Amino acid sequence: MVKMLDLGVTLFAILLTLSRVFITIILSIVTGWFLAYVAIKNKTFENVYISLSEILESVPVISFFPVVLIFFVLVIGGQLGIQLAVIFLVFTAVVWNIWMGIYQAFKTIPENLLEVSENYRFGFLGKMARLYIPYSIPRISANLIPSFADALFYITVSEVFSIGTKVFQVFGIGTLIADFTAEGDYTDALYALGILAVFTTLITFLLREYAEYSVQKYGLDTEERESFLKRGRIRVRYTARLYSAKSAISRLSKYLTKPPYFISRRERDKEDHEKRKIKLPNKIIGRGIGIVILVILSYLTYTVVSSVSPSTWSYIISTTPFDLVNLAYDYARVAFIALLSFLFAVFLGYYFATRPIADRIGVPIIQSIAAFPAPAYFPLLYGFTYSYVSSVLGPFTNEFYVILLGFVSTFYYIFYSFWLGVKNLPSEYWEIMKNYKMGFRTRMRRVLLPGTFPYIVAGLSSTINSAWGGLAIGEYWPDIFAGHTLEVKIGLMKAIALADNHGDLALVGWLSLIFAIVVVIYSILFTRRMMDLAREKYVAEEGVYAA
Amino acid sequence: MTNILNCVLHYRKLFKKLNRGLQGNTDGRILEAIDVGFKYSNGVIVFDDINLFASDGELVAIAGPSGVGKSTLLRVLGGFIKPYKGEVRLLGKKIVEPTPKISLIHQSIATFPWYTALDNVKLGIKYKKLPKDEEDKIARKMLEIVGLQGFENFYPKQLSGGMRQRVTIARALAADPVVLLMDEPFAHLDELTAEGLRHEIYSILFNEETPLKSVVLVSHNLSEIVELSDRVYVLNGSPASVIGEVKIDLDRPRNPRDSRFQEYLDELYALLTPISKTVKDGKNA
Ligand SMILES: Nc1ncnc2c1ncn2[C@@H]1O[C@H](COP(=O)(O)OP(=O)(O)OP(=O)(O)O)[C@@H](O)[C@H]1O
Ligand SMILES: [Mg+2]
């Protein structure tokens, strides 16, 4: 009897959470269609839109969310404010790559199709329904798996959040499992996790099938490899569109036929021309937007800070040197997680890419694991392994768990993008590697790593962003399991969480601002540089030439 | 450990084959396909019972309509894919995997954009694990042979299509191949560039300084075939088989206006025509 009730409650919680996930995704798609349409019609808007999305995507927005949330709850308030805050929180995690995917789709609609639609004088809705929307479906559908995983991850976290001493909570599977765990009801927690796993695996499977179906139905052959680098940086989740969608077998069956990635001269020229035209204003606008974001954040910070006593200012500012040390520790953690994920990705990605059967089985498994939200199962994992791990690692135990949480919530991006890059290497390269008997190290160093460099940069940047998210959760997790608190000694994410916990909102605002400044600068100086370098020199598709 | 064991086993097998091959008399045949058939995993048989060979000093062409299986056959010859029956032998030894002794040149001109011409060529010799300066010397010499002296430090992007294809030829030659497989090497070049490279290719390939013994050229350009090859296998049908073999007995350099050149062309056309009604873009001379 009790079990029946639990099952009902669990299912209800899962459905509630999933509907939040899908509301967010649908919201992203619908807004994406309209914004992309405006963007391709209006140059100025286009530049602003793209630069904004690029920066916001390469910045772990989620990590300085306390300050935005405070704003949300203070301004809108009430249960509505909380619900909206949750959705908004997740929205920002998934929206950028869906928007960019749609934009890229609209941007690459072949000229002749556009002309046809002009010819028949389709109105706005006609064009949307008959041309633009169908054309964007394959990309959207290929984006769905990572978007789903992302959204679920952050939703399970954000169903409970606290501002100051007040805890805000909405009912969902995240809160349900957290409650079970907190009450020591581990059987029920596991049981709920099991059901959740069934759902996530099933949904991942359905999304894969749908992606495959939609590529077959809506994909154009000519579109195939063409212009995934066309404009702006390449994005993991975006390039995911077709290749993930195709089954490994059908991809391999292409092995001997002529590769479809010849870009005709004319198209390439056109593209170059366009690139040159946009380059300069784009850079300036990009910087400008970075600054605008900082201004907005400063304003948010200001509203937060000014809502508290002004005398705290001097105290807050005096903490800055220590905050920077905190930040340095966090960067070290992020670097470590990124390195770990990278090694994992390279070896496993290579293994899968060279073994069709392992590939066929392994990649869906990894996808399902990635879609299974770490914040939901991590407390249990922690609880069940703590005594063993702490006996082995002693004082480094908590550090280990934080890194582990970061790793499980981020490895997927770099793995997936490297794997994708390897898959997309021209088949000629594989034949050359075999022909000239290159060993594993030569292959890696001379062909695979350079050849997948753009994918690696894109994947690493996603991994790094998510790693910040992981740290934000893991560095200070009070009462994670049976009264234990997971916390690190030094770390900016912890400092923010602690300040939040003590109701020191002014400090939260200040710390978030410092973090935002550093991260935006890092993104502009480092990530974008690497992207430019990758685009300039390491595009494997360009190594295969067709005059 | 198992690797070493495998290697030993492998070489013992090869040795036996070699002995058999030598006793069995290879007739100066460098590369030989015996009864090979290839089947895709979906069960489609692309070709069946193909017998062909290339002798010392010979440039052999494989002609056939588009989609007949020429590229597939070439990859079987190089050990890149396995035939479901029959076998391919290099100097009497069965080919079981790709080897630098049989180098493949792609139709799609595959260079590595992150390396200079020189470094691209060096990739062909990495397997020898030579000292750096020796590697460098060989690579430079090969670039010289293909006529790219002075372009060592250019990146592929800075080279024309014809020059890039020369780089891939230099890379293949650097690997010290006995046999060169060329899959429509001129198809992606504009006509003038292709013509230029065609004129030079024979002397580039059969120069004194490389151990290259035979070349197998795949093409559906019949006049290119008559211009370059010593012998032609014509592939047609479904599943494909060798439906004709033509020996081109013309002195080099060959002149397309020569009447005997034209006769050979006609002969090849005639071989391709009967079945080509099912294949639209079969021939474009
Ligand atoms: N993976 C595959 N599975 C099934 N059939 C395939 C596969 N790859 C190629 N084929 C088929 O094998 C046949 C031979 O292809 P191949 O590329 O060898 O032809 P080709 O003679 O080189 O053509 P072209 O002159 O156009 O280069 C084609 O009919 C093709 O459709
Ligand atoms: Mg071919």
XYZ file of C-alpha atoms in Angstrom, chain B residues 7-168:
162
model
C 53.756 -10.845 -35.145
C 55.788 -14.018 -34.994
C 52.850 -16.085 -36.156
C 52.130 -13.584 -38.827
C 55.636 -13.591 -40.198
C 55.847 -17.346 -40.124
C 52.729 -17.494 -42.208
C 54.095 -14.886 -44.552
C 57.306 -16.820 -44.894
C 55.471 -19.945 -45.900
C 53.491 -17.943 -48.430
C 56.633 -16.320 -49.716
C 58.259 -19.675 -50.258
C 55.189 -20.956 -51.965
C 55.075 -17.777 -53.994
C 58.660 -18.131 -55.090
C 58.246 -21.768 -55.959
C 54.911 -21.000 -57.537
C 56.708 -18.525 -59.774
C 55.260 -15.042 -59.750
C 56.328 -14.344 -63.330
C 57.623 -10.912 -62.395
C 54.152 -10.126 -61.084
C 54.459 -7.499 -58.425
C 50.846 -7.205 -57.371
C 48.309 -9.859 -58.085
C 44.620 -10.312 -57.335
C 43.410 -13.891 -57.419
C 39.695 -14.605 -57.674
C 38.820 -11.715 -55.428
C 35.236 -10.854 -54.693
C 33.929 -8.151 -52.415
C 30.658 -7.999 -50.578
C 29.306 -5.165 -48.458
C 27.854 -5.948 -45.085
C 24.409 -5.526 -46.592
C 25.161 -8.518 -48.776
C 25.570 -6.613 -52.032
C 28.318 -8.170 -54.084
C 30.217 -5.388 -55.814
C 32.515 -7.574 -57.865
C 33.374 -11.215 -58.127
C 36.174 -13.436 -59.402
C 38.486 -10.617 -60.338
C 41.893 -11.715 -61.551
C 44.488 -9.162 -62.401
C 48.136 -8.381 -61.927
C 50.697 -5.651 -62.396
C 54.209 -6.523 -63.511
C 57.536 -4.907 -62.862
C 57.723 -1.486 -64.466
C 54.108 -1.533 -65.494
C 51.383 1.054 -65.153
C 48.097 -0.783 -65.161
C 44.776 0.977 -65.446
C 41.352 -0.080 -64.271
C 38.569 1.450 -66.305
C 34.876 1.239 -65.783
C 31.687 3.209 -65.471
C 30.899 5.200 -62.363
C 29.759 3.112 -59.452
C 31.009 -0.153 -60.879
C 33.378 -0.726 -57.980
C 36.750 0.624 -59.070
C 37.496 2.423 -55.834
C 36.344 -0.585 -53.876
C 38.629 -2.850 -55.869
C 41.543 -0.499 -55.312
C 40.972 -0.631 -51.571
C 40.892 -4.381 -51.656
C 44.182 -4.342 -53.549
C 45.682 -2.169 -50.822
C 44.401 -4.316 -47.962
C 42.175 -1.517 -46.643
C 39.131 -3.728 -46.849
C 38.978 -7.507 -46.930
C 37.640 -9.498 -49.861
C 35.074 -12.134 -48.993
C 36.892 -14.512 -51.242
C 40.178 -14.780 -53.069
C 43.314 -12.954 -52.079
C 45.702 -10.209 -53.066
C 49.422 -10.873 -53.177
C 52.333 -8.492 -53.147
C 55.493 -10.147 -54.419
C 53.800 -13.462 -53.739
C 52.845 -12.616 -50.148
C 49.218 -12.399 -49.181
C 48.128 -8.918 -48.169
C 46.206 -8.899 -44.909
C 46.392 -5.257 -43.860
C 47.437 -1.901 -45.295
C 51.164 -1.461 -45.669
C 53.426 1.372 -46.763
C 54.629 -0.962 -49.502
C 51.342 -0.275 -51.240
C 50.602 3.430 -51.077
C 47.219 4.867 -51.930
C 46.663 8.249 -53.552
C 43.185 9.623 -53.108
C 41.012 11.263 -55.640
C 40.105 13.848 -53.028
C 43.664 15.157 -52.519
C 44.072 14.566 -48.793
C 46.658 16.788 -47.124
C 46.862 17.911 -43.509
C 46.166 21.634 -43.280
C 48.120 21.991 -40.044
C 51.374 20.828 -41.624
C 53.619 22.373 -44.241
C 54.270 20.548 -47.483
C 57.476 19.174 -46.010
C 55.823 17.912 -42.822
C 53.015 16.407 -44.844
C 55.552 14.390 -46.788
C 57.318 13.327 -43.599
C 54.148 11.640 -42.413
C 54.807 8.976 -45.023
C 58.088 7.963 -43.371
C 57.148 8.161 -39.705
C 56.796 4.397 -39.591
C 60.516 4.011 -40.252
C 61.454 5.952 -37.130
C 64.472 7.553 -38.784
C 66.579 10.317 -37.230
C 65.157 13.770 -37.851
C 67.734 14.953 -40.342
C 67.460 11.851 -42.449
C 63.684 12.145 -42.483
C 64.109 15.722 -43.556
C 66.508 14.795 -46.342
C 64.212 12.168 -47.806
C 61.169 14.421 -47.632
C 63.014 17.240 -49.392
C 64.188 14.902 -52.105
C 60.677 13.629 -52.729
C 59.349 17.167 -53.008
C 62.070 17.826 -55.510
C 61.114 14.761 -57.522
C 57.523 15.928 -57.805
C 58.704 19.413 -58.762
C 57.929 21.277 -55.570
C 61.367 22.467 -54.659
C 61.089 25.813 -52.935
C 57.602 25.119 -51.599
C 58.705 23.056 -48.605
C 57.371 25.509 -46.057
C 54.095 26.297 -47.725
C 50.888 25.163 -46.110
C 48.393 23.265 -48.264
C 46.110 26.278 -48.228
C 48.823 28.253 -49.977
C 49.183 25.658 -52.717
C 47.049 25.043 -55.762
C 45.134 21.820 -56.231
C 47.746 20.418 -58.589
C 50.518 21.256 -56.160
C 48.637 19.607 -53.325
C 48.237 16.455 -55.324
C 51.986 16.556 -55.938
C 52.461 16.730 -52.183
C 50.394 13.590 -51.694
